[in-house]
Amino acid sequence: MDEEGWYSVTPEEIAIKQAQRCRGKVVIDCFSGVGGNTIQFAKVCSSVVAIDIDPMKTAFAMNNAKVYGVANRIDFVTGDFMQLAPCLKGDVLFLSPPWGGPTYSKVESYKLDMLLPRDGYSLFQTALSITPNIIMFLPKNVDLAQLEELAWLSSPPLTLEIEESCVGGEIKAITAYFKSNPTLSSRVDSLTHESHNMTKSMKLKKRSRLKKGIKSTIKKENGSSHKYWIQRYDLFSRYDQGIEMDEEGWYSVTPEVIAIKQAQRCRGKVVIDCFSGVGGNTIQFAKVCSSVVAIDIDPVKVELAMNNAMVYGVANCVDFVIGDFIQLAPSLKGDVVFLSPPWGGPMYRDVESYKLEMLQPRDGYSLFQIAQSITPNIIMFLPRNVDLAQVEELAWLSSPPLTLEIEENFVGGRMKAVTAYFSCNAV
Ligand code: MGP
Ligand code: SAH
């Protein structure tokens, strides 16, 4: 535990009860803290994503989930829920945001405006963009009229059930369960005009920059990276302005002219960069896309990518996630999925025909299938010696078959790789 953990963790008796309402569902625990709720969700839900902005909290939650033997059933994400929201999907959203510290009980009536990191109206509005099935864990002195307002001002209005959350018979907090109600929504159609005006005050505020403090060692360039160091300005034209790399970054970053071309195909779209590495693609997506989520399983890569995005002045346009794309996929949504997975290191060139089975962390068929569960608009960055018949197979074996465009990628007249653009309609 850490200090905030001590005063904000949901008591087990309450967390168990809340989780029972989510049995079999895909749950997003948006402020997961040290894992009090996450652990109980993991026991009964079909899938749990646990998000916290503080990497220390994620580490504590992982440890605590291990104590309960459920760590491998949870996708832990260090990130800002408000920023990640456009790319999340799930059946139930669980919100137990900061109440402003232990002093919350000093006021007679706790107002939703006092919740953090945004007022309760903004939080709720963001949650609603994902699902109407929202559970909020709130102070026992919360203004219940404001909660009812949240339900009624939604369009369509939601049903609301308030539960007094007790430990040993003593009220500790309030849990509000919001759900959609089709009959209710048709009856109050005539009210929606009024609701509409009132929801204006619930509009989301401008995106705030991610605050992160991931501590890690950044490997400096070494001998084996020298060949790539010579090409440094092809990789990042702003290399001299503070770009940082690690060894895998050197040999796998997408050269800038190629990344720019790939990004142009995604102008205005919500893009998921599933293997973001040191950010070669992420940076170019950030310049032209409406929203970019950059996922990498390696925390060092994410730190490097954040630094590099800062060099290009686009860090605040990207939602950085430390996580496993394979595990996160069921909770992701977006217009385009960009896959530039590990090819197995620079030795990929040693075979004449590179097979999709050689991609990592799963073979190309599996990666493609996982990507397809999100969108048919998939871009794959592949070795120049890839077996093109296999790539075509990916398009044809899809149901319905996808259109495929293969682009050969050159830098300074040398072929570096190929990009495969799959889509239902043109991306
Ligand atoms: P390369 O073949 O290692 O370099 O990678 P180069 O300069 O073409 O070497 P040559 O001596 O054969 O001419 C070419 C490009 O492929 C790199 O700049 C990366 O963009 C990309 N790339 C290489 N690897 C090993 C990976 C990888 O594992 N994953 C991803 N996503 N891209 C890679
Ligand atoms: N396009 C990137 C390079 C990607 S290299 C760029 O231009 O910089 C491939 C990346 O995949 C590596 O950084 C590796 O850490 C990451 N990776 C490997 N397995 C992963 C997984 N399961 N989920 C997310 N990222 C993964």
Coordinates of C-alpha atoms and ligand atoms in Angstrom, one line a residue:
M1 CA 0.0 0.0 0.0
D2 CA 0.9 3.6 -0.2
E3 CA -0.6 6.5 1.7
E4 CA -3.4 7.3 -0.8
G5 CA -3.9 3.6 -1.1
W6 CA -4.7 3.3 2.6
Y7 CA -7.3 5.9 2.7
S8 CA -8.9 5.2 -0.7
V9 CA -9.0 1.4 -1.1
T10 CA -12.6 0.0 -1.3
P11 CA -13.1 -2.3 1.7
E12 CA -13.2 -5.9 0.6
E13 CA -16.8 -6.6 1.7
I14 CA -18.0 -3.7 -0.4
A15 CA -15.8 -4.6 -3.4
I16 CA -17.1 -8.2 -3.4
K17 CA -20.7 -6.9 -3.5
Q18 CA -20.0 -4.4 -6.4
A19 CA -18.2 -7.1 -8.4
Q20 CA -21.2 -9.5 -8.0
R21 CA -23.2 -7.1 -10.1
C22 CA -20.7 -7.4 -12.9
R23 CA -20.4 -11.2 -13.0
G24 CA -19.4 -12.4 -16.5
K25 CA -18.9 -8.9 -17.9
V26 CA -16.0 -6.9 -19.4
V27 CA -15.3 -4.4 -16.7
I28 CA -13.1 -1.3 -16.9
D29 CA -11.8 -0.2 -13.5
C30 CA -10.9 3.4 -14.4
F31 CA -9.2 4.5 -11.1
S32 CA -7.9 1.2 -9.9
G33 CA -5.5 2.4 -7.2
V34 CA -4.0 -0.5 -5.2
G35 CA -6.5 -2.9 -6.6
G36 CA -9.2 -3.3 -3.9
N37 CA -11.9 -3.5 -6.6
T38 CA -9.8 -4.9 -9.4
I39 CA -9.1 -8.1 -7.5
Q40 CA -12.8 -8.8 -6.8
F41 CA -13.7 -8.0 -10.4
A42 CA -11.0 -10.4 -11.6
K43 CA -12.6 -13.2 -9.6
V44 CA -16.0 -13.0 -11.3
C45 CA -15.8 -11.0 -14.5
S46 CA -14.9 -12.2 -18.0
S47 CA -12.3 -9.6 -18.4
V48 CA -10.9 -6.7 -16.3
V49 CA -8.9 -3.6 -17.4
A50 CA -7.4 -1.8 -14.5
I51 CA -6.3 1.8 -15.2
D52 CA -4.3 4.1 -13.0
I53 CA -2.3 7.2 -13.8
D54 CA 0.3 6.5 -11.1
P55 CA 2.8 3.8 -12.1
M56 CA 3.4 3.1 -8.4
K57 CA -0.3 2.3 -7.9
T58 CA -0.2 -0.1 -10.9
A59 CA 2.8 -1.9 -9.3
F60 CA 1.0 -2.2 -5.9
A61 CA -2.2 -3.4 -7.6
M62 CA -0.2 -6.0 -9.6
N63 CA 1.4 -7.2 -6.4
N64 CA -1.9 -7.3 -4.5
A65 CA -3.6 -9.2 -7.3
K66 CA -0.8 -11.7 -7.2
V67 CA -1.5 -12.2 -3.5
Y68 CA -5.1 -13.1 -4.5
G69 CA -3.9 -15.3 -7.4
V70 CA -5.7 -13.2 -10.0
A71 CA -3.0 -11.1 -11.5
N72 CA -3.0 -12.9 -14.8
R73 CA -6.7 -12.2 -15.3
I74 CA -6.2 -8.5 -15.3
D75 CA -4.9 -6.0 -17.9
F76 CA -3.0 -3.4 -16.0
V77 CA -2.7 -0.1 -17.7
T78 CA -0.7 3.0 -16.5
G79 CA -2.6 5.8 -18.1
D80 CA -5.1 8.7 -17.8
F81 CA -8.6 7.4 -18.0
M82 CA -9.9 10.7 -19.4
Q83 CA -7.4 10.5 -22.3
L84 CA -7.8 6.8 -23.0
A85 CA -11.6 6.9 -23.0
P86 CA -12.1 7.3 -26.8
C87 CA -10.3 4.0 -27.3
L88 CA -11.9 1.9 -24.6
K89 CA -14.9 -0.4 -24.8
G90 CA -16.5 -2.6 -22.1
D91 CA -19.8 -3.7 -20.6
V92 CA -19.4 -1.9 -17.3
L93 CA -17.4 1.1 -16.3
F94 CA -16.4 1.4 -12.6
L95 CA -15.5 4.8 -11.4
S96 CA -14.0 5.2 -7.9
P97 CA -12.2 8.6 -8.5
P98 CA -10.2 10.5 -5.9
W99 CA -12.6 12.3 -3.5
G100 CA -10.0 15.0 -2.6
G101 CA -8.4 13.2 0.3
P102 CA -9.7 12.2 3.8
T103 CA -11.2 15.7 4.4
Y104 CA -14.2 14.9 2.1
S105 CA -16.2 14.2 5.3
K106 CA -15.8 17.8 6.5
V107 CA -18.5 19.2 4.3
E108 CA -22.2 18.5 5.1
S109 CA -23.1 17.8 1.5
Y110 CA -20.4 16.5 -0.8
K111 CA -20.8 18.0 -4.3
L112 CA -19.9 16.1 -7.5
D113 CA -17.9 19.2 -8.5
M114 CA -15.4 18.2 -5.7
L115 CA -14.4 14.9 -7.4
L116 CA -11.0 14.6 -9.1
P117 CA -9.3 14.7 -11.6
R118 CA -12.4 16.3 -13.1
D119 CA -15.8 17.2 -11.6
G120 CA -18.3 14.3 -11.5
Y121 CA -20.3 15.6 -14.4
S122 CA -17.3 15.5 -16.7
L123 CA -16.3 12.1 -15.5
F124 CA -19.7 10.7 -16.0
Q125 CA -20.0 12.2 -19.5
T126 CA -16.7 10.6 -20.4
A127 CA -17.9 7.3 -19.0
L128 CA -21.2 7.5 -20.9
S129 CA -19.2 7.7 -24.2
I130 CA -18.2 4.1 -23.4
T131 CA -21.3 2.5 -21.9
P132 CA -24.4 3.6 -20.0
N133 CA -23.6 0.8 -17.4
I134 CA -21.7 2.9 -14.9
I135 CA -21.0 2.2 -11.3
M136 CA -19.8 5.2 -9.2
F137 CA -18.3 4.8 -5.7
L138 CA -18.9 8.0 -3.8
P139 CA -18.7 9.6 -0.3
K140 CA -21.5 8.7 2.0
N141 CA -22.3 12.5 2.3
V142 CA -22.7 12.9 -1.5
D143 CA -25.5 15.1 -2.7
L144 CA -28.0 12.5 -3.9
A145 CA -30.0 15.1 -5.9
Q146 CA -26.9 15.6 -8.0
L147 CA -26.6 11.9 -8.6
E148 CA -30.2 11.7 -9.7
E149 CA -29.5 14.6 -12.0
L150 CA -26.8 12.6 -13.7
A151 CA -29.3 9.8 -14.5
W152 CA -32.0 12.1 -15.7
L153 CA -29.9 14.5 -17.7
S154 CA -28.4 11.6 -19.7
S155 CA -29.8 11.3 -23.1
P156 CA -31.6 8.9 -23.0
P157 CA -32.2 9.0 -19.3
L158 CA -30.7 6.2 -17.2
T159 CA -32.1 4.2 -14.3
L160 CA -30.3 4.7 -11.0
E161 CA -30.0 2.5 -8.0
I162 CA -28.3 3.8 -4.9
E163 CA -26.7 1.4 -2.5
E164 CA -25.4 2.2 1.0
S165 CA -22.1 0.4 1.1
C166 CA -21.5 -0.9 4.6
V167 CA -18.8 -2.7 6.5
G168 CA -20.0 -4.6 9.6
G169 CA -23.3 -2.8 9.3
E170 CA -21.7 0.7 9.3
I171 CA -22.2 2.9 6.2
K172 CA -18.8 3.7 4.7
A173 CA -19.8 5.1 1.3
I174 CA -22.5 5.2 -1.5
T175 CA -22.5 3.1 -4.6
A176 CA -24.5 4.4 -7.6
Y177 CA -25.5 1.9 -10.3
F178 CA -26.5 3.5 -13.6
K179 CA -28.1 1.5 -16.4
S180 CA -29.9 2.2 -19.6
N181 CA -33.6 1.8 -19.6
P182 CA -35.3 1.5 -23.0
T183 CA -38.9 2.0 -21.8
L184 CA -37.9 5.0 -19.8
S185 CA -36.1 6.6 -22.7
S186 CA -39.0 6.4 -25.1
R187 CA -41.4 7.9 -22.5
V188 CA -39.3 10.9 -21.9
D189 CA -38.5 11.7 -25.5
S190 CA -40.3 15.0 -25.1
L191 CA -37.9 16.0 -22.4
T192 CA -34.7 15.5 -24.3
H193 CA -34.7 19.0 -25.7
E194 CA -34.4 20.4 -22.2
S195 CA -31.9 17.8 -21.2
H196 CA -29.8 18.7 -24.1
N197 CA -29.4 22.2 -23.0
M198 CA -28.5 21.2 -19.5
T199 CA -25.9 18.7 -20.6
K200 CA -23.9 21.6 -22.1
S201 CA -22.4 22.1 -18.7
M202 CA -21.3 18.5 -18.7
K203 CA -19.1 18.9 -21.8
L204 CA -15.6 17.5 -21.5
K205 CA -12.8 20.0 -20.8
K206 CA -9.7 20.2 -22.9
R207 CA -7.4 17.2 -22.8
S208 CA -4.7 17.5 -20.1
R209 CA -1.2 16.3 -20.5
L210 CA -0.3 12.9 -19.1
K211 CA 1.6 13.1 -15.9
K212 CA 3.9 10.1 -15.5
G213 CA 6.9 9.3 -13.5
I214 CA 8.2 6.0 -14.9
K215 CA 11.6 5.4 -13.6
S216 CA 13.8 3.3 -15.7
T217 CA 17.3 3.1 -17.1
I218 CA 17.6 4.2 -20.7
K219 CA 20.2 2.3 -22.6
K220 CA 22.6 4.4 -24.6
E221 CA 23.6 3.7 -28.1
N222 CA 26.2 1.0 -28.4
G223 CA 28.3 -0.8 -31.0
S224 CA 25.6 -3.0 -32.5
S225 CA 23.5 0.1 -33.1
H226 CA 26.2 2.0 -35.0
K227 CA 24.9 1.0 -38.4
Y228 CA 21.6 2.5 -37.5
W229 CA 23.2 5.6 -35.9
I230 CA 24.6 6.5 -39.2
Q231 CA 21.0 6.6 -40.5
R232 CA 19.9 8.6 -37.5
Y233 CA 18.5 11.6 -39.5
D234 CA 16.5 9.2 -41.7
L235 CA 15.0 7.7 -38.6
F236 CA 14.3 11.1 -36.9
S237 CA 15.0 14.4 -38.7
R238 CA 15.1 16.0 -35.3
Y239 CA 17.6 13.5 -33.9
D240 CA 19.9 16.2 -32.6
Q241 CA 17.1 17.8 -30.6
G242 CA 17.1 15.2 -27.9
I243 CA 15.8 11.9 -29.4
E244 CA 16.5 8.9 -27.2
M245 CA 16.7 5.3 -28.3
D246 CA 17.5 1.8 -26.9
E247 CA 18.9 -1.1 -28.9
E248 CA 15.7 -2.6 -30.1
G249 CA 14.5 1.0 -30.9
W250 CA 17.5 1.5 -33.2
Y251 CA 16.8 -1.5 -35.4
S252 CA 13.0 -1.4 -35.4
V253 CA 12.0 2.3 -35.5
T254 CA 10.1 3.2 -38.7
P255 CA 12.1 5.7 -40.8
E256 CA 10.5 9.1 -40.7
V257 CA 9.6 9.4 -44.4
I258 CA 7.8 6.0 -44.3
A259 CA 6.0 6.9 -41.0
I260 CA 4.8 10.2 -42.6
K261 CA 3.4 8.3 -45.6
Q262 CA 1.6 5.8 -43.4
A263 CA 0.2 8.5 -41.2
Q264 CA -1.2 10.4 -44.2
R265 CA -3.5 7.5 -44.8
C266 CA -5.0 7.9 -41.3
R267 CA -5.6 11.6 -41.4
G268 CA -8.4 12.6 -39.0
K269 CA -8.9 9.0 -37.7
V270 CA -8.6 7.4 -34.2
V271 CA -5.5 5.3 -34.5
I272 CA -4.2 2.5 -32.2
D273 CA -0.4 2.1 -32.6
C274 CA -0.2 -1.3 -31.0
F275 CA 3.6 -1.8 -30.9
S276 CA 4.7 1.7 -30.6
G277 CA 8.4 1.2 -29.7
V278 CA 10.3 4.5 -29.4
G279 CA 7.6 6.4 -31.2
G280 CA 8.7 6.6 -34.9
N281 CA 5.1 6.0 -36.1
T282 CA 3.3 7.5 -33.1
I283 CA 4.8 10.9 -33.6
Q284 CA 3.7 11.1 -37.2
F285 CA 0.2 9.8 -36.4
A286 CA -0.1 12.5 -33.6
K287 CA 0.5 15.2 -36.2
V288 CA -2.5 14.3 -38.4
C289 CA -4.8 11.9 -36.6
S290 CA -7.7 12.9 -34.4
S291 CA -6.5 10.7 -31.6
V292 CA -3.6 8.3 -31.1
V293 CA -3.2 5.5 -28.5
A294 CA 0.4 4.2 -28.3
I295 CA 0.8 0.8 -26.7
D296 CA 4.1 -0.9 -25.8
I297 CA 4.7 -3.7 -23.4
D298 CA 8.1 -2.3 -22.4
P299 CA 8.0 0.6 -20.0
V300 CA 11.4 1.8 -21.2
K301 CA 10.1 2.1 -24.7
V302 CA 7.1 4.1 -23.5
E303 CA 9.3 6.5 -21.7
L304 CA 11.5 6.9 -24.8
A305 CA 8.5 7.4 -27.0
M306 CA 7.2 10.1 -24.6
N307 CA 10.5 11.8 -24.7
N308 CA 10.7 11.6 -28.5
A309 CA 7.1 12.8 -28.9
M310 CA 8.1 15.8 -26.8
V311 CA 11.0 16.6 -29.1
Y312 CA 8.4 16.8 -31.9
G313 CA 6.0 18.8 -29.7
V314 CA 3.2 16.2 -30.0
A315 CA 3.4 14.4 -26.6
N316 CA 0.1 15.9 -25.4
C317 CA -1.7 14.5 -28.5
V318 CA -0.9 10.9 -27.6
D319 CA -2.3 8.5 -25.0
F320 CA 0.7 6.4 -24.0
V321 CA -0.1 3.0 -22.5
I322 CA 2.3 0.4 -21.0
G323 CA 0.6 -2.8 -21.8
D324 CA 0.2 -6.0 -23.8
F325 CA -1.7 -5.3 -27.0
I326 CA -2.9 -8.9 -27.1
Q327 CA -4.5 -8.6 -23.6
L328 CA -5.8 -5.1 -24.2
A329 CA -7.4 -5.8 -27.6
P330 CA -10.9 -6.7 -26.2
S331 CA -11.0 -3.3 -24.6
L332 CA -9.9 -1.2 -27.5
K333 CA -11.8 0.6 -30.2
G334 CA -10.5 2.8 -33.0
D335 CA -10.8 3.6 -36.7
V336 CA -7.4 2.1 -37.7
V337 CA -5.1 -0.5 -36.1
F338 CA -1.4 -0.1 -36.9
L339 CA 0.7 -3.2 -36.4
S340 CA 4.5 -2.9 -36.5
P341 CA 5.3 -5.9 -34.3
P342 CA 8.8 -7.4 -33.6
W343 CA 10.1 -9.3 -36.6
G344 CA 12.5 -11.3 -34.5
G345 CA 15.4 -8.8 -34.7
P346 CA 17.6 -7.8 -37.6
M347 CA 18.2 -11.5 -38.5
Y348 CA 14.8 -11.4 -40.3
R349 CA 16.9 -10.8 -43.5
D350 CA 18.6 -14.2 -43.2
V351 CA 15.7 -16.1 -44.7
E352 CA 14.7 -15.8 -48.4
S353 CA 11.1 -15.6 -47.8
Y354 CA 9.9 -14.2 -44.4
K355 CA 6.9 -16.1 -43.2
L356 CA 4.1 -14.5 -41.1
E357 CA 4.6 -17.3 -38.5
M358 CA 7.9 -15.6 -37.7
L359 CA 6.3 -12.4 -36.3
Q360 CA 6.2 -11.8 -32.6
P361 CA 4.7 -11.9 -29.9
R362 CA 2.2 -14.1 -32.0
D363 CA 2.3 -15.3 -35.6
G364 CA 0.9 -12.8 -38.1
Y365 CA -2.4 -14.7 -38.6
S366 CA -3.2 -14.4 -34.9
L367 CA -2.1 -10.8 -34.7
F368 CA -4.3 -10.0 -37.7
Q369 CA -7.3 -11.8 -36.2
I370 CA -6.9 -9.9 -33.0
A371 CA -6.6 -6.6 -34.9
Q372 CA -9.8 -7.5 -36.9
S373 CA -11.8 -7.8 -33.7
I374 CA -11.2 -4.1 -33.4
T375 CA -11.6 -2.9 -37.0
P376 CA -11.1 -4.1 -40.5
N377 CA -8.9 -1.1 -41.2
I378 CA -5.5 -2.6 -40.4
I379 CA -2.1 -1.4 -41.4
M380 CA 0.8 -3.9 -41.1
F381 CA 4.5 -2.9 -41.4
L382 CA 6.4 -5.9 -42.6
P383 CA 9.8 -7.1 -43.7
R384 CA 10.7 -6.4 -47.4
N385 CA 11.2 -10.2 -47.8
V386 CA 7.8 -11.1 -46.5
D387 CA 5.9 -13.8 -48.3
L388 CA 3.3 -11.6 -50.2
A389 CA 1.1 -14.6 -50.9
Q390 CA 0.6 -15.0 -47.2
V391 CA -0.3 -11.3 -46.8
E392 CA -2.8 -11.6 -49.6
E393 CA -4.2 -14.7 -47.9
L394 CA -4.9 -12.5 -44.8
A395 CA -7.2 -10.3 -46.9
W396 CA -8.9 -13.1 -48.8
L397 CA -9.5 -15.3 -45.8
S398 CA -11.3 -12.5 -43.9
S399 CA -15.0 -12.6 -43.9
P400 CA -16.0 -10.5 -45.8
P401 CA -12.8 -10.4 -47.8
L402 CA -10.8 -7.1 -47.4
T403 CA -9.2 -5.0 -49.9
L404 CA -5.4 -5.0 -49.7
E405 CA -2.9 -2.5 -51.0
I406 CA 0.8 -3.3 -50.7
E407 CA 3.3 -0.4 -50.6
E408 CA 7.0 -0.8 -51.0
N409 CA 8.8 1.5 -48.7
F410 CA 12.0 3.2 -49.8
V411 CA 14.5 5.5 -48.0
G412 CA 17.1 7.2 -50.2
G413 CA 16.4 4.7 -53.0
R414 CA 16.8 1.6 -50.8
M415 CA 13.9 -0.6 -50.1
K416 CA 13.4 -0.9 -46.3
A417 CA 10.1 -2.7 -45.8
V418 CA 6.6 -3.1 -47.1
T419 CA 3.4 -1.8 -45.7
A420 CA 0.1 -3.6 -46.1
Y421 CA -3.1 -1.6 -46.0
F422 CA -6.2 -3.7 -45.3
S423 CA -9.7 -2.2 -45.3
C424 CA -13.3 -2.7 -45.9
N425 CA -13.4 0.6 -47.8
A426 CA -10.3 2.5 -48.5
V427 CA -8.6 3.7 -45.2
Ligands
MGP1 P1 17.2 -3.4 -41.4 O1 17.1 -4.4 -42.5 O2 17.6 -3.9 -40.1 O3 18.0 -2.1 -41.8 O4 15.7 -2.7 -41.1 P2 18.6 -1.7 -43.3 O5 19.2 -0.4 -43.1 O6 17.6 -1.9 -44.3 O7 19.7 -2.8 -43.4 P3 20.4 -3.4 -44.7 O8 21.8 -3.6 -44.3 O9 19.7 -4.7 -44.9 O10 20.2 -2.4 -45.8 C1 15.0 -1.9 -42.0 C2 13.9 -1.2 -41.4 O11 12.9 -2.3 -41.0 C3 14.2 -0.6 -40.0 O12 14.6 0.8 -40.2 C4 12.9 -0.7 -39.3 O13 12.1 0.4 -39.7 C5 12.3 -2.0 -39.8 N1 12.5 -3.1 -38.8 C6 13.5 -3.8 -38.7 N2 13.3 -4.7 -37.7 C7 14.2 -5.8 -37.3 C8 12.1 -4.5 -37.2 C9 11.3 -5.2 -36.2 O14 11.6 -6.1 -35.5 N3 10.0 -4.7 -36.1 C10 9.6 -3.6 -36.8 N4 8.3 -3.1 -36.5 N5 10.3 -3.0 -37.7 C11 11.5 -3.5 -37.9
SAH2 N1 6.8 1.3 -34.9 C1 7.8 1.4 -33.8 C2 8.7 0.2 -33.7 C3 8.0 -1.0 -33.1 S1 9.1 -2.3 -32.6 C4 8.6 2.7 -34.1 O1 8.4 3.3 -35.2 O2 9.3 3.1 -33.2 C5 8.1 -3.4 -31.8 C6 7.7 -3.1 -30.4 O3 6.7 -4.0 -30.0 C7 8.8 -3.2 -29.4 O4 9.0 -1.9 -28.8 C8 8.3 -4.1 -28.3 O5 8.6 -3.7 -27.0 C9 6.8 -4.1 -28.5 N2 6.0 -5.3 -28.1 C10 6.4 -6.6 -28.1 N3 5.4 -7.3 -27.7 C11 4.3 -6.5 -27.4 C12 3.0 -6.7 -26.9 N4 2.5 -7.9 -26.6 N5 2.2 -5.6 -26.8 C13 2.7 -4.4 -27.0 N6 3.9 -4.1 -27.5 C14 4.7 -5.2 -27.7

